[in-house]
CSV table of C-alpha atoms in Angstrom, one decimal:
chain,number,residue,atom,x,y,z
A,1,UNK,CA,-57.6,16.1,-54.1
A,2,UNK,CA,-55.6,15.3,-51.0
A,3,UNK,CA,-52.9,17.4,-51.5
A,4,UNK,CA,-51.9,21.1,-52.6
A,5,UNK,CA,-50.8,19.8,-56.1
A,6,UNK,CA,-49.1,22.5,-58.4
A,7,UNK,CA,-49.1,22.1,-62.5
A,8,UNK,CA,-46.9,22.6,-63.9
A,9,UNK,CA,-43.9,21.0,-62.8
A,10,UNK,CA,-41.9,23.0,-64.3
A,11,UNK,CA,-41.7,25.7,-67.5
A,12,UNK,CA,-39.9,27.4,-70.2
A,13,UNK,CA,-41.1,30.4,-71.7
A,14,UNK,CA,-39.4,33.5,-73.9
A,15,UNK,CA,-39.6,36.4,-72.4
A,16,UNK,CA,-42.2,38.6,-72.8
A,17,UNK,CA,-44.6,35.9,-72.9
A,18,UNK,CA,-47.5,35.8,-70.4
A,19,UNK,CA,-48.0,32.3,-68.3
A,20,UNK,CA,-49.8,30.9,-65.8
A,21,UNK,CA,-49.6,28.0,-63.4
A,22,UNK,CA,-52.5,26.2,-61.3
A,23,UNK,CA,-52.2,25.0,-57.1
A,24,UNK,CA,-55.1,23.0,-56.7
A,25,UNK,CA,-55.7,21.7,-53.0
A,26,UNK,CA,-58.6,20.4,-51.0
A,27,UNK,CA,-61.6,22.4,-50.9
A,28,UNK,CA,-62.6,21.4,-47.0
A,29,UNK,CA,-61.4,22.8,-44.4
A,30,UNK,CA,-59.7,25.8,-46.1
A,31,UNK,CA,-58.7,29.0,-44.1
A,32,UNK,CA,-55.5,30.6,-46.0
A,33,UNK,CA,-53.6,30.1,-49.6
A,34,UNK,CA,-49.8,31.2,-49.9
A,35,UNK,CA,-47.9,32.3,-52.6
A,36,UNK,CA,-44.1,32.1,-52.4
A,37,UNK,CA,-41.5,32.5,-55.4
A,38,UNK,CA,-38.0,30.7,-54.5
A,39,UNK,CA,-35.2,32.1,-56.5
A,40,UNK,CA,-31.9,30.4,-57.1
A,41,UNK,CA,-29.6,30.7,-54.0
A,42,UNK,CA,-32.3,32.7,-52.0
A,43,UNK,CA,-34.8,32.2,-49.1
A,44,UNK,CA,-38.7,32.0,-50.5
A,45,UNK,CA,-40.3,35.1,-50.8
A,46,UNK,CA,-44.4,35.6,-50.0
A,47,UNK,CA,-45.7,37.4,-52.8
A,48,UNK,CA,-49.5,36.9,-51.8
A,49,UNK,CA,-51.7,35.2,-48.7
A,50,UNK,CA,-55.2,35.2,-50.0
A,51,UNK,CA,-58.4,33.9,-47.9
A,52,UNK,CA,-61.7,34.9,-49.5
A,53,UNK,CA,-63.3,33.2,-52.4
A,54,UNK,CA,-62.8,34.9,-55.6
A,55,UNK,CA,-60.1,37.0,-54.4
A,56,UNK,CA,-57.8,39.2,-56.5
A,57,UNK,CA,-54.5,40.1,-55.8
A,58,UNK,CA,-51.4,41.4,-57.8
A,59,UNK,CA,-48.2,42.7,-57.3
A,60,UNK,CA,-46.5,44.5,-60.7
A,61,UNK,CA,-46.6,41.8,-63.2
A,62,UNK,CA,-47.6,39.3,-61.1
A,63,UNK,CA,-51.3,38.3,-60.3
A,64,UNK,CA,-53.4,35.5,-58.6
A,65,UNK,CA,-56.7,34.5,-58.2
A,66,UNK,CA,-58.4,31.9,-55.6
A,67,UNK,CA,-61.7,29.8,-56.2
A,68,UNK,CA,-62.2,28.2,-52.2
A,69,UNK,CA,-65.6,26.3,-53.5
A,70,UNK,CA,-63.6,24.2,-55.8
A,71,UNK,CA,-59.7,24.3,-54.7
A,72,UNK,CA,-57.8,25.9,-57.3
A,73,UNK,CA,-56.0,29.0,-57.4
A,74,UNK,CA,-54.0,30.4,-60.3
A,75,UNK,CA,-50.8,32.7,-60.6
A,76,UNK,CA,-50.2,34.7,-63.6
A,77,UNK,CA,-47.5,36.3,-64.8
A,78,UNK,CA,-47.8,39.2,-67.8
A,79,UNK,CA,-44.8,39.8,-69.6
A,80,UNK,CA,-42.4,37.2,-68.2
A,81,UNK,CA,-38.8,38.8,-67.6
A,82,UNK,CA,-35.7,37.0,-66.6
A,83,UNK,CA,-35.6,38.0,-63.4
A,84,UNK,CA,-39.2,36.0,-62.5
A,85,UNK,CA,-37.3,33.3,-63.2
A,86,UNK,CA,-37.7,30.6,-60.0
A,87,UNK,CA,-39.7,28.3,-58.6
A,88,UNK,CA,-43.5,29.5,-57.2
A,89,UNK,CA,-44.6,27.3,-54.4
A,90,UNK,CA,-48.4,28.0,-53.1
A,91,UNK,CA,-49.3,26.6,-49.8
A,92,UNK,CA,-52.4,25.9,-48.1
A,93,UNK,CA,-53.6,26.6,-44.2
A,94,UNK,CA,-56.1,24.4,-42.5
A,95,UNK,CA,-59.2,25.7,-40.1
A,96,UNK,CA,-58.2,24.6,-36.9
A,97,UNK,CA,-54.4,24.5,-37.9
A,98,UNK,CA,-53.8,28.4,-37.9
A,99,UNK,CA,-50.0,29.1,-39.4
A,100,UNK,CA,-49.1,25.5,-40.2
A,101,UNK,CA,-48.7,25.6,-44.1
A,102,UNK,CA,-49.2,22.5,-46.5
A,103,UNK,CA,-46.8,23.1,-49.9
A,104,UNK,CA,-46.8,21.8,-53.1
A,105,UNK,CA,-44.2,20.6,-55.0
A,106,UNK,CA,-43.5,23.9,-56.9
A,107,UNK,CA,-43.5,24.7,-60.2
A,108,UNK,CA,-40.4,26.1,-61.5
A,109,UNK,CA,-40.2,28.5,-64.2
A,110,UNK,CA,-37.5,29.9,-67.0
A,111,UNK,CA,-37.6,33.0,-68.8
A,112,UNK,CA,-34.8,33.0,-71.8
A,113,UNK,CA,-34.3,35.6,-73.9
B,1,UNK,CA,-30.7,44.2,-40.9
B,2,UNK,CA,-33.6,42.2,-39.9
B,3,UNK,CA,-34.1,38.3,-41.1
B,4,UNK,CA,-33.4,34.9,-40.1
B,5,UNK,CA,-30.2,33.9,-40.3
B,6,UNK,CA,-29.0,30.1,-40.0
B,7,UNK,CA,-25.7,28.5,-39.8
B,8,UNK,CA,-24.0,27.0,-41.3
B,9,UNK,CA,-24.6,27.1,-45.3
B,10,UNK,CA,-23.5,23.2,-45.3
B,11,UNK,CA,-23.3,20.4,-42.7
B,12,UNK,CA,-21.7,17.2,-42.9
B,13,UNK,CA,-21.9,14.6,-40.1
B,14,UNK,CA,-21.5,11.1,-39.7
B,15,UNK,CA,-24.3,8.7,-39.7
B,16,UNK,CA,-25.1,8.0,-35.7
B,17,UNK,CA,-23.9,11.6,-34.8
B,18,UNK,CA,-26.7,14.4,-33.5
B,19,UNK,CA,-26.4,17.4,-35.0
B,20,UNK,CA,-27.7,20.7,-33.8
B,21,UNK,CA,-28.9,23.4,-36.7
B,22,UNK,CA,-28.7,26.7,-35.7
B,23,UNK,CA,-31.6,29.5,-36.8
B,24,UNK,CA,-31.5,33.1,-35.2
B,25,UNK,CA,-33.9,35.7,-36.2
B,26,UNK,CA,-34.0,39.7,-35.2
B,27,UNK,CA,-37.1,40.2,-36.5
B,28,UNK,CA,-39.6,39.8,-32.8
B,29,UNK,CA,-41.7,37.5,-34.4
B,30,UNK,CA,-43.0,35.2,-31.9
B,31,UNK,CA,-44.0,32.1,-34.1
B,32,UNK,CA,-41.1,29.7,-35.5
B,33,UNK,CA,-40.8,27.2,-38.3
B,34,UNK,CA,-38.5,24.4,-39.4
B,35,UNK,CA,-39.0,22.6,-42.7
B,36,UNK,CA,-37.7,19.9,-44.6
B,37,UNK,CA,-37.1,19.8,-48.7
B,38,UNK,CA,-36.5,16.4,-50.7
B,39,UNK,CA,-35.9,16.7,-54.1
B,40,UNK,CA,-39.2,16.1,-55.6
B,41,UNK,CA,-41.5,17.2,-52.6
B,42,UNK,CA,-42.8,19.9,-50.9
B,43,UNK,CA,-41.3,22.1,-48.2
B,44,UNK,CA,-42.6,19.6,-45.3
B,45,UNK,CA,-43.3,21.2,-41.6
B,46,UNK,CA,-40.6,19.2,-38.9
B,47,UNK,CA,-42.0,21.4,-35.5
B,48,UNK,CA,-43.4,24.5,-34.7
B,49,UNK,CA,-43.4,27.0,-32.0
B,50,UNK,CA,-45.8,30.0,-31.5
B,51,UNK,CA,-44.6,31.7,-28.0
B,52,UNK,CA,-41.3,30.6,-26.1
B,53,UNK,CA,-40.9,27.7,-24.5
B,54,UNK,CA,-43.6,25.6,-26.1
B,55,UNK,CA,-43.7,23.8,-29.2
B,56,UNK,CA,-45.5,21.7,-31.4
B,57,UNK,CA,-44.7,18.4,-33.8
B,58,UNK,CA,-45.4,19.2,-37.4
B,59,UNK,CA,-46.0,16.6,-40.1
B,60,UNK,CA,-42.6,14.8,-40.0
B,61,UNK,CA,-41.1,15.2,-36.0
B,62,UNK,CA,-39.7,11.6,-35.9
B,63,UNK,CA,-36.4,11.5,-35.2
B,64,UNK,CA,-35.6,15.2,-34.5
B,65,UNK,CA,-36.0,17.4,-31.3
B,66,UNK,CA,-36.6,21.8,-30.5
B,67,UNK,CA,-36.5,23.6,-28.0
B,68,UNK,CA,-37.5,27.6,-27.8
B,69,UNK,CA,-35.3,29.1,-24.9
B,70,UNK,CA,-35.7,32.1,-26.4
B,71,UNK,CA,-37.4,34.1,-28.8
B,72,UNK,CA,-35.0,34.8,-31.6
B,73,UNK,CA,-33.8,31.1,-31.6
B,74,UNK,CA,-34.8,27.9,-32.8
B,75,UNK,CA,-32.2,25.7,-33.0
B,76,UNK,CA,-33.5,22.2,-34.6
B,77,UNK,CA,-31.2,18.9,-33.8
B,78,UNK,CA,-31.3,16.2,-36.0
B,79,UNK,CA,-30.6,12.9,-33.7
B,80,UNK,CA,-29.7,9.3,-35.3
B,81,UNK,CA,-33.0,8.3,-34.9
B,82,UNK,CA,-33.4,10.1,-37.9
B,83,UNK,CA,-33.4,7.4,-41.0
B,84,UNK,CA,-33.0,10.0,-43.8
B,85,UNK,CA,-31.1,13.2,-42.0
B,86,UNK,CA,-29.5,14.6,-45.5
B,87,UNK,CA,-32.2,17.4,-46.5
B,88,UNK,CA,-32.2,20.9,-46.8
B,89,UNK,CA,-33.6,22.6,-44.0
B,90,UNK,CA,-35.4,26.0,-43.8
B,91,UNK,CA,-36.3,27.6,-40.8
B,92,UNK,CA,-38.8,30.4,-40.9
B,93,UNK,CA,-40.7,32.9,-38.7
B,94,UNK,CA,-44.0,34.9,-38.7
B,95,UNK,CA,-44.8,38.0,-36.4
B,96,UNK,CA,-48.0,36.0,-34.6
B,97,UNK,CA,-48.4,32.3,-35.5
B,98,UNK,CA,-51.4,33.4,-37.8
B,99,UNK,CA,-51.8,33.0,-41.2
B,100,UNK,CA,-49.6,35.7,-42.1
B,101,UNK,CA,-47.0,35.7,-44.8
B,102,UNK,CA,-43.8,33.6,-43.2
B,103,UNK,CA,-40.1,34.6,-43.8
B,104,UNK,CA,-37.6,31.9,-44.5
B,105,UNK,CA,-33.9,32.3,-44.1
B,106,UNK,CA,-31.3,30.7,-46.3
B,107,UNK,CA,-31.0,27.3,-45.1
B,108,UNK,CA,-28.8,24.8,-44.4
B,109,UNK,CA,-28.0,21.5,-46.7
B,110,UNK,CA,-27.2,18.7,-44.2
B,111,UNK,CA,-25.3,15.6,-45.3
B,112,UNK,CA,-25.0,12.8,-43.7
B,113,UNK,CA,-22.9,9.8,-44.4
């Protein structure tokens, strides 16, 4: 992988459903993974910055792990609600490149009733 | 409040015009961000500054010039050398230039024609 490369592209799921998404990036080199969700008409958001292998982190309903050794980190969300509704960009820092982020493309989710 | 603010919400300029984007932030962070969005891509890095009055080229600095006079501004200028200007643009801030979370304001949609 060359590229921080999110999966889906995009997603439609009823709410109350639980989901997940993958970022997948380059394994080398790796010092910092960022977590943003974009809402409609609003400025992206952090939700997590995560560094160590095999790191845990959640916030409420929304959780994410990171595997460093082979690029990959997933977001999960329990119970989707309207309101997660947005797009969840994860970005990758370089060693050696300290605060210059690498996105993805973003996977955009819908929660419908 | 604290944030970022920029101005304005949407530009329009004529092609072979410079055109100066304004982005403010209250927050005393000394690191500063501007980014590009394509439909289909990821949020791509234009420059970057960590302290005032110096700066750095990110992935895509062709055809668009900074400066950092001060630290709660970072105005980015778009210049006709620029072969595709119409974007959005986020600008966004972190407290140190490390790997910390950053915080995007609203952006600006430029349109050139």
């Amino acid at each position: 992988i060359l590229n921080v490369e999110q999966s889906p592209q995009s997603l439609h799921v009823q709410e109350g459903d639980s989901t997940n998404f993958t970022c997948s990036f380059p394994s080398s080199n790796f010092y910092a993974l960022h977590w943003y969700r974009w809402e409609t008409a609003k400025s992206p958001e952090a939700l997590f910055v995560m560094t160590l292998n095999g790191d845990e982190k959640k916030k409420g309903r929304i959780s994410a792990t990171l595997n460093t050794k082979e690029g990959y980190s997933y977001l999960y969300i329990k119970g989707s609600q309207p309101e997660d509704s947005a797009t969840y960009l994860c970005a990758r820092i370089n060693t050696g490149t300290a605060s210059k982020l690498t996105f993805g493309t973003g996977t955009r989710l819908q929660v419908t009733l | 409040d604290g944030g970022i603010t920029q101005s304005p919400k949407y530009l329009f300029r004529k092609e072979g015009q410079n055109v100066t984007l304004s982005c403010e932030q209250n927050l005393n962070h000394d690191a500063m961000y501007w980014y590009r969005q394509d439909p289909g891509q990821g949020l791509r890095l234009i420059y970057y500054s960590q302290i005032v009055n110096d700066f750095q080229k990110g992935d895509i600095a062709e055809g668009y010039s900074v400066s950092r006079e001060k630290k709660e501004s970072f105005p980015l200028t778009v210049t006709s050398a620029q072969k595709n200007p119409t974007a959005f643009y986020l600008c966004a801030s972190t407290p140190t230039g490390g790997i910390g979370e950053q915080y995007f304001g609203p952006g600006t949609r430029l349109t050139v024609t």
